[in-house]
PDB file of C-alpha atoms in Angstrom:
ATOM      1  CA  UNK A   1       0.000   0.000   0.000  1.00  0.00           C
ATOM      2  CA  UNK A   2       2.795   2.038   1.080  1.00  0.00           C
ATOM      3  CA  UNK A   3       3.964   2.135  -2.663  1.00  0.00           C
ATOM      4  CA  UNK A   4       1.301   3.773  -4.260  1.00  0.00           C
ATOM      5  CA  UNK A   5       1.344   6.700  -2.311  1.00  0.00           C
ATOM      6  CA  UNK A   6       4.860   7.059  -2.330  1.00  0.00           C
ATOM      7  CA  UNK A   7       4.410   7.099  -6.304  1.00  0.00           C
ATOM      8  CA  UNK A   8       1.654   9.456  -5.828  1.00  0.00           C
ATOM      9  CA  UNK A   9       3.637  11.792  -4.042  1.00  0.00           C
ATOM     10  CA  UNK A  10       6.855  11.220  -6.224  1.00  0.00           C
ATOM     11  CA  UNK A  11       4.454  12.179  -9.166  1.00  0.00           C
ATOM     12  CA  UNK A  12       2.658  15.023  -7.572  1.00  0.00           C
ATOM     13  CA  UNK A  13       6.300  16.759  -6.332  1.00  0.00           C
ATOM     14  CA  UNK A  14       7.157  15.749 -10.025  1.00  0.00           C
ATOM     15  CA  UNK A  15       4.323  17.423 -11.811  1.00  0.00           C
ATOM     16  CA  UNK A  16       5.149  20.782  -9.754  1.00  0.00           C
ATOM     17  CA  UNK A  17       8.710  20.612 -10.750  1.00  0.00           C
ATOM     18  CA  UNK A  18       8.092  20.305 -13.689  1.00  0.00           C
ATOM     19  CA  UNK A  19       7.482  23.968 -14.742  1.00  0.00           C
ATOM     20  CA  UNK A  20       9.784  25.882 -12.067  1.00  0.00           C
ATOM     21  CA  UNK A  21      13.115  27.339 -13.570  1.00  0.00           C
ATOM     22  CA  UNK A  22      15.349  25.441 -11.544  1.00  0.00           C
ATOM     23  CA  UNK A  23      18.655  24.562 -12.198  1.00  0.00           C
ATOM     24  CA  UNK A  24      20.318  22.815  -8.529  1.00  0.00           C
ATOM     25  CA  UNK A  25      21.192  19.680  -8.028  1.00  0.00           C
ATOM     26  CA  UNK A  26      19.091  19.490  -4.358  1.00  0.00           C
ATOM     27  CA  UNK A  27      15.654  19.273  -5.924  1.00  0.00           C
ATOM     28  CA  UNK A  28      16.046  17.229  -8.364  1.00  0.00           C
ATOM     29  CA  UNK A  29      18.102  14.958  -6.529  1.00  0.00           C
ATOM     30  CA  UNK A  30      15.709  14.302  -3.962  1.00  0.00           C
ATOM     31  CA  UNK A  31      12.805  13.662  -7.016  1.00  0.00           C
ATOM     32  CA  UNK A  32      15.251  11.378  -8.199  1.00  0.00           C
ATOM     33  CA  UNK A  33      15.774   9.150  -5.012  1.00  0.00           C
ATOM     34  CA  UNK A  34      12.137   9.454  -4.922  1.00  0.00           C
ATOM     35  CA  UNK A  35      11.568   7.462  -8.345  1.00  0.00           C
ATOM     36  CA  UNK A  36      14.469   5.351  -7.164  1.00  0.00           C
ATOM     37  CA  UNK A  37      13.002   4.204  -3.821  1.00  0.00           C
ATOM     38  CA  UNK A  38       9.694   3.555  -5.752  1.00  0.00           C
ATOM     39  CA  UNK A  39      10.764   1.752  -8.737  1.00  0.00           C
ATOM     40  CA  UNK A  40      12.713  -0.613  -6.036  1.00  0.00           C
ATOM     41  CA  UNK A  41      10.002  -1.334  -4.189  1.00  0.00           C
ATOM     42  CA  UNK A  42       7.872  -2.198  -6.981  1.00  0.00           C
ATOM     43  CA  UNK A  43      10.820  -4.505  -8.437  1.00  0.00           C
ATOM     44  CA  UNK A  44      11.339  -5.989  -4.682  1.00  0.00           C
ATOM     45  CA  UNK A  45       7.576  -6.720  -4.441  1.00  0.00           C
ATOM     46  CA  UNK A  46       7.541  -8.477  -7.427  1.00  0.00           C
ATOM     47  CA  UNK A  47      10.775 -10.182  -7.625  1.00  0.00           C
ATOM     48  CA  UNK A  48      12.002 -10.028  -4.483  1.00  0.00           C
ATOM     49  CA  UNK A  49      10.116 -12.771  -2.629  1.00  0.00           C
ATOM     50  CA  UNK A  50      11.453 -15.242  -5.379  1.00  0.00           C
ATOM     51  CA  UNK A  51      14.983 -14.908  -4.695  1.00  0.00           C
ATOM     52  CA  UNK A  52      16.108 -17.894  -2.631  1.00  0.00           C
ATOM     53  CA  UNK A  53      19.239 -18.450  -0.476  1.00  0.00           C
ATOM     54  CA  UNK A  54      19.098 -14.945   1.050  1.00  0.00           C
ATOM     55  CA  UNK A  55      17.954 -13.568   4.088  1.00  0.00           C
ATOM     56  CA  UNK A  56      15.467 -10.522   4.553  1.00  0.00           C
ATOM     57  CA  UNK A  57      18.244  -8.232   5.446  1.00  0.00           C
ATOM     58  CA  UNK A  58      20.601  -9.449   2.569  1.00  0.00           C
ATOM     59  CA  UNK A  59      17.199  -8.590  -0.058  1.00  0.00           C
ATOM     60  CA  UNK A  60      16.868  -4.909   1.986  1.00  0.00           C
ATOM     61  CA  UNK A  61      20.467  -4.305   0.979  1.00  0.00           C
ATOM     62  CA  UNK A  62      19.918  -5.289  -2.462  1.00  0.00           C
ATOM     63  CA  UNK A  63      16.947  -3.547  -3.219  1.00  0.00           C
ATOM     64  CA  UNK A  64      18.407  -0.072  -1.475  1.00  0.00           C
ATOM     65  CA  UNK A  65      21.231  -0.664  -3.763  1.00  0.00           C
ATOM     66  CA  UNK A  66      19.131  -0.599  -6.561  1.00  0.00           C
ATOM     67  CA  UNK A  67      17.711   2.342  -5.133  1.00  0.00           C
ATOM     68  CA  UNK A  68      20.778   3.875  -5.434  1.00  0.00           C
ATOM     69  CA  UNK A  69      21.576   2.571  -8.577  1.00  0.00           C
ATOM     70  CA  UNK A  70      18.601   4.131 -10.086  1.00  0.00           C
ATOM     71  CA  UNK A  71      18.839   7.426  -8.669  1.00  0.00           C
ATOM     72  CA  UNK A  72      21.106   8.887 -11.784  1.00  0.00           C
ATOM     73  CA  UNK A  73      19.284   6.961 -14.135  1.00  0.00           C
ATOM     74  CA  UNK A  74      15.714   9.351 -13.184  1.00  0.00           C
ATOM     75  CA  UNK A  75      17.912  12.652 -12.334  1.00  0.00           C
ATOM     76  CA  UNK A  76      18.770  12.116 -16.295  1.00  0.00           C
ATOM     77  CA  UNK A  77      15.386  10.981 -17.491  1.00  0.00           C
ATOM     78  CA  UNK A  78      13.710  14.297 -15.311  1.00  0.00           C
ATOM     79  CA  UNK A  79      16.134  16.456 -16.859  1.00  0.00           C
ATOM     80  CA  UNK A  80      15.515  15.434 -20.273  1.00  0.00           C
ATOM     81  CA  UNK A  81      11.780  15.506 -19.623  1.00  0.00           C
ATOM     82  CA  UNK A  82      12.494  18.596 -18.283  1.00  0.00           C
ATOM     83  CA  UNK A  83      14.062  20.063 -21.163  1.00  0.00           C
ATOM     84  CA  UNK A  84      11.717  18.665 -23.649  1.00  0.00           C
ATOM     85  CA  UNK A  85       8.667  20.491 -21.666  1.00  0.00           C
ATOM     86  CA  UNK A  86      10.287  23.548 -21.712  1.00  0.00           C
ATOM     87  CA  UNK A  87      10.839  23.816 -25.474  1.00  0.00           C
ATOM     88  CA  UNK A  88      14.427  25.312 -24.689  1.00  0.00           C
ATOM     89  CA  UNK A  89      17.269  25.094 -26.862  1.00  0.00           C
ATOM     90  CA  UNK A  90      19.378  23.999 -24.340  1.00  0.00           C
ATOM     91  CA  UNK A  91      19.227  22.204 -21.327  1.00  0.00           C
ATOM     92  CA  UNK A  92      18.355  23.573 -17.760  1.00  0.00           C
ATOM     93  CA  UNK A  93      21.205  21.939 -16.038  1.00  0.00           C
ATOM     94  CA  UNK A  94      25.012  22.183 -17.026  1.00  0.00           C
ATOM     95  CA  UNK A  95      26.726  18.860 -18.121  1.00  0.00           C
ATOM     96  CA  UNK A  96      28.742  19.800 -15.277  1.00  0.00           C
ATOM     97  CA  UNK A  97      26.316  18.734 -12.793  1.00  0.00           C
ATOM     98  CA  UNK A  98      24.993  15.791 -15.019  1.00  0.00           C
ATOM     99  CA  UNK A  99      28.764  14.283 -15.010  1.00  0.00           C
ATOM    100  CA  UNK A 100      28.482  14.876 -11.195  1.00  0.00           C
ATOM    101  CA  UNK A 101      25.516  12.791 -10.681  1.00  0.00           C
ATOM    102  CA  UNK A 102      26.760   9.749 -12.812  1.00  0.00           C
ATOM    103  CA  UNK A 103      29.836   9.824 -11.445  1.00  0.00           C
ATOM    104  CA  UNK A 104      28.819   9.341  -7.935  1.00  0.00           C
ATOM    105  CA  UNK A 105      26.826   5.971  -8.889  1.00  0.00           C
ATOM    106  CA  UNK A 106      28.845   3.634  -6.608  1.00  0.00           C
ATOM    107  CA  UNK A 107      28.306   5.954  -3.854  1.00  0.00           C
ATOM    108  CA  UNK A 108      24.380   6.196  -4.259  1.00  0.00           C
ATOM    109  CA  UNK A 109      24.332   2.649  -4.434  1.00  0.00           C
ATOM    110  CA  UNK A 110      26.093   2.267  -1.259  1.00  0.00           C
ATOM    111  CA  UNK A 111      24.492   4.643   0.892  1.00  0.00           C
ATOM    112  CA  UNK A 112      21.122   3.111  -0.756  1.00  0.00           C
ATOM    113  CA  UNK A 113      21.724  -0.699   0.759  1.00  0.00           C
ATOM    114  CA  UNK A 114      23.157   1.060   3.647  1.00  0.00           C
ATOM    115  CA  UNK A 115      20.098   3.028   3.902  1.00  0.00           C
ATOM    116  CA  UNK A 116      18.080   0.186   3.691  1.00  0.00           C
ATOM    117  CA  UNK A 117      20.653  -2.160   5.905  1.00  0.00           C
ATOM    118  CA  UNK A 118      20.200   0.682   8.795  1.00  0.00           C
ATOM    119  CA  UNK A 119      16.078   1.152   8.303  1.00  0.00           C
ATOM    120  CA  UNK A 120      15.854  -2.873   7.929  1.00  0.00           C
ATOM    121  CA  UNK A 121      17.644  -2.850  11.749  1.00  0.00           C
ATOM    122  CA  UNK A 122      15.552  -0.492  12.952  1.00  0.00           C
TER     123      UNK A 122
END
């Protein structure tokens, strides 16, 4: 249950984005861990019961990894759903800050199964 309102919500925020000139990293990068988080809990809810041979906490890890794995992937799909919207002829956000994002993939994917690791424990 908790997943479709945390894609309503993701969606909503989303939709109001959308049409604000904004060009940091903070907003969209929280938009983007939003879409993360829900696109790996809908793949753990549908795969994740299937896997066999790990624990609860091991799955947790995996799907916060993917989490964090997907985070860069939505920051660039948002941008480039930005930009189309806006009918620029150029982007909203540098390539700067685009390489900065994909860069840092192994380190959203580790603080996303951490994430998960310390919430799981809780």
């Amino acid at each position: 249950m908790w997943l479709r309102w945390w894609g309503l919500a993701a969606g909503g925020l989303t939709l109001f984005w959308l049409p604000v000139e904004d060009t940091t990293l903070t907003l969209l990068g929280l938009l983007a861990a939003g879409w993360g988080v829900w696109l790996a809990g809908w793949v753990a809810e549908r795969v994740g019961y299937r896997v066999r041979g790990l624990s609860a906490a091991w799955r947790r890890v995996l799907a916060g990894g993917l989490a964090g794995l997907l985070l860069p992937l939505a920051a660039l799909l948002l941008v480039l759903v930005k930009a189309g919207l806006h009918g620029h002829g150029f982007l909203d956000f540098s390539f700067y800050q685009l390489g900065w994002l994909l860069v840092r993939t192994p380190l959203w994917v580790a603080l996303g199964g951490l994430v998960a690791w310390v919430v799981g424990r809780w």
